[in-house]
mmCIF file of C-alpha atoms and ligand atoms in Angstrom:
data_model
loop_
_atom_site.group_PDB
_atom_site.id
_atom_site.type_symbol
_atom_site.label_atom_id
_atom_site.label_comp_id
_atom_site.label_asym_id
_atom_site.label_seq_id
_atom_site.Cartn_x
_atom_site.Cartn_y
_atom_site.Cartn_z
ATOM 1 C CA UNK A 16 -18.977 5.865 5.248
ATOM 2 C CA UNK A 17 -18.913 6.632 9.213
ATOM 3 C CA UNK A 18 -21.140 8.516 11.038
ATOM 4 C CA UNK A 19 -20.811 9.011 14.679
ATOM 5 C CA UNK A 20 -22.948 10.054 17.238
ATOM 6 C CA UNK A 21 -22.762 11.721 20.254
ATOM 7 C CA UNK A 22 -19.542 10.068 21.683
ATOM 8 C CA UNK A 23 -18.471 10.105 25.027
ATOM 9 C CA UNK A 24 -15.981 8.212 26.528
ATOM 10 C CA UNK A 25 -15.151 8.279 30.091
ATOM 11 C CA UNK A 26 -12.077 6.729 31.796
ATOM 12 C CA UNK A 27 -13.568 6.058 35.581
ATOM 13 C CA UNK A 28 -14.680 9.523 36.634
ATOM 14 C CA UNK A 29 -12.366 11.475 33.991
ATOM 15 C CA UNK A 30 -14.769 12.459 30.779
ATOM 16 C CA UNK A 31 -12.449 12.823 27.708
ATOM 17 C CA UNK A 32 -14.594 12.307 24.661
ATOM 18 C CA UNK A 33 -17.950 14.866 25.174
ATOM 19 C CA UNK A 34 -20.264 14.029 22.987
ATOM 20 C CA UNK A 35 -18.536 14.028 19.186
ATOM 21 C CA UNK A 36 -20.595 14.070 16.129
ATOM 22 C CA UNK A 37 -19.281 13.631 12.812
ATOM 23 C CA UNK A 38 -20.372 11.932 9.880
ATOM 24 C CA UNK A 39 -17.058 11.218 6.989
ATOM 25 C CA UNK A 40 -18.696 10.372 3.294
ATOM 26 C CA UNK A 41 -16.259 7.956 0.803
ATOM 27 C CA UNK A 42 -13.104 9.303 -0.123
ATOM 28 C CA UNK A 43 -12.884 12.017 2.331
ATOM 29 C CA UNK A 44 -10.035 12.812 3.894
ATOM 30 C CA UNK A 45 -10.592 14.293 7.647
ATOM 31 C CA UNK A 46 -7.334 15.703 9.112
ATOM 32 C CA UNK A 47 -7.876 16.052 13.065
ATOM 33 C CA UNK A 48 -5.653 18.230 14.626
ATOM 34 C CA UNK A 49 -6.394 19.644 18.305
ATOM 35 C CA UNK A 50 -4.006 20.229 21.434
ATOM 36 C CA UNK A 51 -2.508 17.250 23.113
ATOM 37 C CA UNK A 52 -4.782 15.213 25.735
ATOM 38 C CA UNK A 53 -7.909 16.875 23.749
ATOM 39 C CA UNK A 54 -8.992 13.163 22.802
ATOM 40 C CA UNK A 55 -7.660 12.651 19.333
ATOM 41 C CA UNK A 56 -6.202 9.363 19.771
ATOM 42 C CA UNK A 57 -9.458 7.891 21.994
ATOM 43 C CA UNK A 58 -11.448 8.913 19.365
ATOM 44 C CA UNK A 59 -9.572 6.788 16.928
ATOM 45 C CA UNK A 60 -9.623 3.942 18.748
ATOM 46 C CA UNK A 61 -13.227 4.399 19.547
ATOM 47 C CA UNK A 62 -13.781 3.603 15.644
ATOM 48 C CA UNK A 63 -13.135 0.333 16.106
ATOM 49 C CA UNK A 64 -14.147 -0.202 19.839
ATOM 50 C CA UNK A 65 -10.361 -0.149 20.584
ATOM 51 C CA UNK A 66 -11.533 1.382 23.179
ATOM 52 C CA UNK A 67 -15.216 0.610 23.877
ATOM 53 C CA UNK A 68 -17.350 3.971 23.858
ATOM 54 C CA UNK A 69 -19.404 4.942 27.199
ATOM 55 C CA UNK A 70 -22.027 6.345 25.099
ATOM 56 C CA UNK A 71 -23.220 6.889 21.987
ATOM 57 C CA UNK A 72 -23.413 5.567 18.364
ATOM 58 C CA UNK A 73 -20.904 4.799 15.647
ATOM 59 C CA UNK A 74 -21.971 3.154 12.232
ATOM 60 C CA UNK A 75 -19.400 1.991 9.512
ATOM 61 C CA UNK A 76 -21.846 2.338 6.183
ATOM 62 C CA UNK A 77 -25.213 0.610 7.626
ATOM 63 C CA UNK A 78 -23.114 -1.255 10.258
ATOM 64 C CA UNK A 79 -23.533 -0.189 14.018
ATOM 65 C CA UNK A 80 -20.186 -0.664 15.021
ATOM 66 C CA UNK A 81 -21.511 -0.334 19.001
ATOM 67 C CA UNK A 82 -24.196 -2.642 18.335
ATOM 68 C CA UNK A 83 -22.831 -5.836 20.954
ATOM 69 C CA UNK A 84 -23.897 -8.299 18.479
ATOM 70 C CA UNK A 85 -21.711 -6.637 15.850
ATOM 71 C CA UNK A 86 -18.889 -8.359 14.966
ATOM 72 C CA UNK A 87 -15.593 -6.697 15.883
ATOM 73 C CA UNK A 88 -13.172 -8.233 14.250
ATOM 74 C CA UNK A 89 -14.903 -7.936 10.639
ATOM 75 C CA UNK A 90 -15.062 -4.177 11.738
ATOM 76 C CA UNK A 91 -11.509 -4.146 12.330
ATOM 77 C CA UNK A 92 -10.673 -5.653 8.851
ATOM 78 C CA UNK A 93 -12.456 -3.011 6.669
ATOM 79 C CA UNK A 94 -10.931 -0.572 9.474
ATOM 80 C CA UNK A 95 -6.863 -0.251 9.217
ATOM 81 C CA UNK A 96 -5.089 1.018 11.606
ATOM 82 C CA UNK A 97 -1.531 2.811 11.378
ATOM 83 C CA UNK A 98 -0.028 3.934 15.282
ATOM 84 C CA UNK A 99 2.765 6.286 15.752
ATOM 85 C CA UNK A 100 5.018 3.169 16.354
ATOM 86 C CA UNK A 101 5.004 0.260 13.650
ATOM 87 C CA UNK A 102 4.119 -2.750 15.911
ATOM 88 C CA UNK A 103 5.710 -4.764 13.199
ATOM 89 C CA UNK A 104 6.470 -8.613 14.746
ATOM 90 C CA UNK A 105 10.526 -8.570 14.565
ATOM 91 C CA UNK A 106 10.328 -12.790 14.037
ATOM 92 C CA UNK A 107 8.706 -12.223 10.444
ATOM 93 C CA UNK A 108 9.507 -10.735 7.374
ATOM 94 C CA UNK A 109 8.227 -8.031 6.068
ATOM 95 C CA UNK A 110 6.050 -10.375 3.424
ATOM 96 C CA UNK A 111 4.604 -12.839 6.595
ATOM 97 C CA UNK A 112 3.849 -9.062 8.158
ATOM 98 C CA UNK A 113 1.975 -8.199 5.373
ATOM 99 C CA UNK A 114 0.170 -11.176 4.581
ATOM 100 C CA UNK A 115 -0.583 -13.267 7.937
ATOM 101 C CA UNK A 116 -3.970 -11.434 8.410
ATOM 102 C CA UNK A 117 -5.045 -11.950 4.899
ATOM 103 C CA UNK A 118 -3.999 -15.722 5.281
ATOM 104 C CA UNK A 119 -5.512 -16.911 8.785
ATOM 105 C CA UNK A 120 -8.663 -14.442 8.656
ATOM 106 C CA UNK A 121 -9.054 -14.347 4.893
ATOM 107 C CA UNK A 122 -8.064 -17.793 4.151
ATOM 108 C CA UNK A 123 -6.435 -16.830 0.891
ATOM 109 C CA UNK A 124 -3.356 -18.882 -0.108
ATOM 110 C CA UNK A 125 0.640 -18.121 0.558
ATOM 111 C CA UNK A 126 1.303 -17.247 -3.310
ATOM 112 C CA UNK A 127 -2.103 -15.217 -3.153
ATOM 113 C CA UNK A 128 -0.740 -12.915 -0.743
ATOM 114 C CA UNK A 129 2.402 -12.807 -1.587
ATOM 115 C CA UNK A 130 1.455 -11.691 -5.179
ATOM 116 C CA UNK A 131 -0.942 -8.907 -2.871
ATOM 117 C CA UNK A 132 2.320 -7.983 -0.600
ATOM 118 C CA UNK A 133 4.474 -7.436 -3.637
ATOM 119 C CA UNK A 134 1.712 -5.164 -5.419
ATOM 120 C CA UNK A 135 1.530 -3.263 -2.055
ATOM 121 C CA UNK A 136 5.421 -2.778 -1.473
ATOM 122 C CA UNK A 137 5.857 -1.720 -5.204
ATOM 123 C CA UNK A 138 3.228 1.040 -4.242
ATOM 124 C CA UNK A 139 5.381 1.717 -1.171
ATOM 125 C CA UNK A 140 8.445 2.065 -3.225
ATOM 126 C CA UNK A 141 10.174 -1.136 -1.175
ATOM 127 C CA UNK A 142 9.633 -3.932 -3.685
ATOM 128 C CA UNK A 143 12.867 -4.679 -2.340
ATOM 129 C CA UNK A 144 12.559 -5.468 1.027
ATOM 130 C CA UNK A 145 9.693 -8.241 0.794
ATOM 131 C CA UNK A 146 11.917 -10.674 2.386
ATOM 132 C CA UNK A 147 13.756 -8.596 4.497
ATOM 133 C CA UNK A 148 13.526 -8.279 8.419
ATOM 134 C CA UNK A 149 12.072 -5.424 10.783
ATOM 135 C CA UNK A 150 15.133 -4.887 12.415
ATOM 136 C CA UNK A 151 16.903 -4.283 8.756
ATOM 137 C CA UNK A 152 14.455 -1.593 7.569
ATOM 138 C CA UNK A 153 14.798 2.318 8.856
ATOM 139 C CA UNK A 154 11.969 4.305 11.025
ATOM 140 C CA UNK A 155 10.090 5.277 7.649
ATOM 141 C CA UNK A 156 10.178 2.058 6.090
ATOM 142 C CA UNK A 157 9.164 -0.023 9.130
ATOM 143 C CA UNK A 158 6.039 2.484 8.414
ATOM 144 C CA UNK A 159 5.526 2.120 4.975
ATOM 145 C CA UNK A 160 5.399 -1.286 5.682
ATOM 146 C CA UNK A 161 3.362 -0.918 8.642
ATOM 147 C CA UNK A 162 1.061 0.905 6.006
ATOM 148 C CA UNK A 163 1.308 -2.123 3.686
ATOM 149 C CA UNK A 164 0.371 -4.431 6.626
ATOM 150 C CA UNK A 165 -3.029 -2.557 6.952
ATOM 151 C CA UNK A 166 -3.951 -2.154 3.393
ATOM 152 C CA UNK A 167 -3.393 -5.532 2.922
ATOM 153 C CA UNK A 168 -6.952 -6.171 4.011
ATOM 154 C CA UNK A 169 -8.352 -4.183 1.528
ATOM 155 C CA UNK A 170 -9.920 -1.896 4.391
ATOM 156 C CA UNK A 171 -12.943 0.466 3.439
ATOM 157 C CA UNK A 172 -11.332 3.118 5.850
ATOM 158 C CA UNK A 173 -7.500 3.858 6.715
ATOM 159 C CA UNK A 174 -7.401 5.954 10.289
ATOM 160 C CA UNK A 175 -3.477 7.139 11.003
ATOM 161 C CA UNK A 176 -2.674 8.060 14.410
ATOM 162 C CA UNK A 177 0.495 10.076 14.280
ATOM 163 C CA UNK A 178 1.851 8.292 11.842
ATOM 164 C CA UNK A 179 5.025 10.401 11.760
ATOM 165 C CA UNK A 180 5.591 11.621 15.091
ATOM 166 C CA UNK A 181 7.988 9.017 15.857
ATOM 167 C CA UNK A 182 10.192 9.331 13.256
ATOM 168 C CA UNK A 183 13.549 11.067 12.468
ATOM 169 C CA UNK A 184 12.235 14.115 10.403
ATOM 170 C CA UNK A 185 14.313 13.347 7.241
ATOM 171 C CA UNK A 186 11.627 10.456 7.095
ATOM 172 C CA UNK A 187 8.787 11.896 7.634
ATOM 173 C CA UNK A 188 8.346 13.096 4.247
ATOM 174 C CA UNK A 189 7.877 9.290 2.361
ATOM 175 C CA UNK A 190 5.506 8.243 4.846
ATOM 176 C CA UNK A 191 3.583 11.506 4.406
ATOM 177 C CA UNK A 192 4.169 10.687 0.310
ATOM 178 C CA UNK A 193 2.341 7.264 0.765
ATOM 179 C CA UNK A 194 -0.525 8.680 2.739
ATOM 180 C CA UNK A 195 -0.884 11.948 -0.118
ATOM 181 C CA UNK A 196 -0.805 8.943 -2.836
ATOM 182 C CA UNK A 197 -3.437 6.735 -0.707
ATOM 183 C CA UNK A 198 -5.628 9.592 -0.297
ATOM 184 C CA UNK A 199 -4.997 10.438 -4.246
ATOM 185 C CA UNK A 200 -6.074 6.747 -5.002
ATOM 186 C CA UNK A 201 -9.934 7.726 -3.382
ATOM 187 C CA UNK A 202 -8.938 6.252 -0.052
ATOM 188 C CA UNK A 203 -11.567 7.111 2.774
ATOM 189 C CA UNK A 204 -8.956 8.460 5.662
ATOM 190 C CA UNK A 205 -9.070 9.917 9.057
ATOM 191 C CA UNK A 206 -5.749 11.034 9.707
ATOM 192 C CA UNK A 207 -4.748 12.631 13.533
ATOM 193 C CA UNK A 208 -1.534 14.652 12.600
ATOM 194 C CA UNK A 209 0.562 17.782 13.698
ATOM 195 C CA UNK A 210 1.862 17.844 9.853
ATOM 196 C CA UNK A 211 0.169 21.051 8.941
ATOM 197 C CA UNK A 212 1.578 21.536 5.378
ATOM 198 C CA UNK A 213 -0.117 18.103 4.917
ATOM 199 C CA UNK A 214 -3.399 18.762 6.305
ATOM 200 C CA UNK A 215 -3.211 21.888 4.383
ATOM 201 C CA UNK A 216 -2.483 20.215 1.113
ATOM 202 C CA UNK A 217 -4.543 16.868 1.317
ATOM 203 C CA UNK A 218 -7.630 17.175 3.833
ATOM 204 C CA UNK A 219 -10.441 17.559 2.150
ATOM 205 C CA UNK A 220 -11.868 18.520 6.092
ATOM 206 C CA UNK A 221 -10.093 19.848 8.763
ATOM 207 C CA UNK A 222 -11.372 18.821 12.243
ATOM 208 C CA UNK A 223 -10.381 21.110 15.789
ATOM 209 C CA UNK A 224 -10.660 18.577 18.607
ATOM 210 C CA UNK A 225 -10.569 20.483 22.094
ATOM 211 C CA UNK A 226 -11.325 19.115 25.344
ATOM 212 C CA UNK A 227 -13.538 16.051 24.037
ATOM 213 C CA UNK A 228 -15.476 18.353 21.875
ATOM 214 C CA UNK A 229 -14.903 18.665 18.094
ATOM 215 C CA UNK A 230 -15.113 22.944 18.570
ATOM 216 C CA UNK A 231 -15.110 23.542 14.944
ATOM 217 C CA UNK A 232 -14.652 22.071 11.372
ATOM 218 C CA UNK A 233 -14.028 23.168 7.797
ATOM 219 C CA UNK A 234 -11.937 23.086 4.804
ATOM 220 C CA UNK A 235 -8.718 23.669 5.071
ATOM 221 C CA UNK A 236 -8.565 27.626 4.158
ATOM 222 C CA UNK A 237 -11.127 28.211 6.919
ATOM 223 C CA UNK A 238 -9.572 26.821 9.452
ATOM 224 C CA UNK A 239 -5.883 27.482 8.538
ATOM 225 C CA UNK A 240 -7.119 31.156 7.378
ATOM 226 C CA UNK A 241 -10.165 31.770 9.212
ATOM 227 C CA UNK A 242 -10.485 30.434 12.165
ATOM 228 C CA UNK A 243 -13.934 30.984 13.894
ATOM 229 C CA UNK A 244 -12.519 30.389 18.043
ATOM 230 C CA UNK A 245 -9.926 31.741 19.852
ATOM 231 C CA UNK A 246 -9.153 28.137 21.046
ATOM 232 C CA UNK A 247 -8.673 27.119 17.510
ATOM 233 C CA UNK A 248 -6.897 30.441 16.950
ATOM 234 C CA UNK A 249 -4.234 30.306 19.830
ATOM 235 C CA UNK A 250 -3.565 26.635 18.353
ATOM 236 C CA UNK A 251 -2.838 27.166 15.241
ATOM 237 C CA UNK A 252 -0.566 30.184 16.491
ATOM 238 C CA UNK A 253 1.218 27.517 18.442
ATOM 239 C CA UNK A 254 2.171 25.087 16.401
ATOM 240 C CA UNK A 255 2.375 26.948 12.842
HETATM 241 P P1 ADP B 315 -4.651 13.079 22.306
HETATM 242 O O1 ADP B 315 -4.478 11.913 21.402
HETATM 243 O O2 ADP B 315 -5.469 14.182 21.730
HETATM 244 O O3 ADP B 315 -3.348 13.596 22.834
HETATM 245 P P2 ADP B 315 -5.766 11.113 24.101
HETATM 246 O O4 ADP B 315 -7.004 10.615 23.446
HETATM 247 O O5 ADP B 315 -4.562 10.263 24.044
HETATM 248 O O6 ADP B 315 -5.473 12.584 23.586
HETATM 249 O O7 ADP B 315 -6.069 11.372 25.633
HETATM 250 C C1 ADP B 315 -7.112 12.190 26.096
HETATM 251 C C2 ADP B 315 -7.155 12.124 27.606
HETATM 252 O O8 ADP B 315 -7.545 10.830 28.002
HETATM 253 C C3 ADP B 315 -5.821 12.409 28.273
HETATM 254 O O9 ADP B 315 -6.060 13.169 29.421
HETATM 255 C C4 ADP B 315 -5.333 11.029 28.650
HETATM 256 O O10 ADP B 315 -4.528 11.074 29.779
HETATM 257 C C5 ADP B 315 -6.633 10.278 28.920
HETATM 258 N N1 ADP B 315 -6.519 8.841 28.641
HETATM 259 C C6 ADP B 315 -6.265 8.269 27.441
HETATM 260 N N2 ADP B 315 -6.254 6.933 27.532
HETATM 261 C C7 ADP B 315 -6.493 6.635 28.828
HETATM 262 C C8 ADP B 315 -6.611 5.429 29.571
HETATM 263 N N3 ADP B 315 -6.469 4.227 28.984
HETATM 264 N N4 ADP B 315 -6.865 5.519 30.899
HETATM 265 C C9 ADP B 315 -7.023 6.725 31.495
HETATM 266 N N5 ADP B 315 -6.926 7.909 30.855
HETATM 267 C C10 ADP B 315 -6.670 7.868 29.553
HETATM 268 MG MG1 MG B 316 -2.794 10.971 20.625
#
């Protein structure tokens, strides 16, 4: 589904993506975990030229993502995005949030989406709150819905970026839920957390970012039980 390529990505003189190779097959689920400022999140957003790579190749099925002459913006559709903070616009409800891409980009009709937005929110457990504003919804339901938003596209790929680490922590478990249920469904994830009882539980890989470098990978008992490096080692000693 994605292969990547030896990734870098500089920022002026400062290298912080060294050369990353990874290739994610359908329905994986690749949890990337790694110490803060190791590149997680500029790897994310290198995906979907978010942040445009300095070198190197990423393809999205037979799709060179880094090819100029791709287009972008179709990347970005089968591509969804969830940040630690929901970036839901406060001026619409939580139905116009879910379904303005699908209308102006997909050009399907208002009753369309809306039938797509209410499928999506009974999935999110908050059928409820389809006309409902931002401002009216708690931390994990402006996520949930933020999760909505991106799945409304139908995406090929769901990448979280610390999804939860904004939230209050008696929240943090239905986000997680949706994500375990998404990833359940077949859903082809990358997902950057510092939940370790859910990378544990629903990675199918486990990456260690360190320093721009992935420094090793595996399935979850090897690298929760077995750890091959001593960077991967200290870590996981930190943070478990
Ligand atoms: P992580 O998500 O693993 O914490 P990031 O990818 O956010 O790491 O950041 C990796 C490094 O890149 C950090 O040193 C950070 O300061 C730097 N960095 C990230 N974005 C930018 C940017 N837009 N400009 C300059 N430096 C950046
Ligand atoms: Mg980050």
């Amino acid at each position: 589904m994605i292969k990547v390529e030896n990734l870098h990505k500089s920022f002026g003189k400062k290298e912080v993506l060294k050369g990353m190779n990874i290739e994610i097959k359908k329905g994986e689920v690749v949890v990337v975990i790694g110490p803060s400022g190791s590149g997680k999140s500029t790897f994310l957003r290198c995906l979907t030229r978010l942040e445009e790579p300095t070198k190197g190749k990423i393809f999205l099925e037979d799709v060179e993502v880094t090819d100029k002459k791709t287009d972008i913006n179709l990347i970005r559709q089968e591509m969804g995005m969830v940040f630690q903070h929901f970036n839901l616009f406060p001026h619409l409800t939580v139905n116009e949030n879910i379904t303005l891409a699908p209308i102006q980009i997909k050009k399907i009709s208002k009753d369309e989406a809306r039938k797509i937005s209410k499928d999506l929110l009974e999935k999110m457990g908050l059928p409820e709150k389809i006309d409902a504003y931002p401002n009216s919804l708690s931390g994990g339901q402006k996520q949930r819905i933020a999760i909505a938003r991106a799945l409304a596209m139908n995406p090929k790929v769901m990448l979280f970026d610390e999804a939860t680490s904004a939230l209050d922590p008696e929240m943090v478990g239905e986000v997680l839920q949706v994500m375990k249920d998404l990833a359940k469904a077949g859903m082809t994830m990358v997902v950057v957390t510092h939940e370790m009882n859910f990378a544990k539980e629903v990675g199918s890989r486990i990456v260690f970012m360190d320093d721009g470098v992935i420094l090793e990978e595996g399935s979850p008992e090897k690298i929760f039980n077995n750890p091959e490096h001593k960077r991967t080692q200290d870590f996981l000693k930190r943070v478990l």
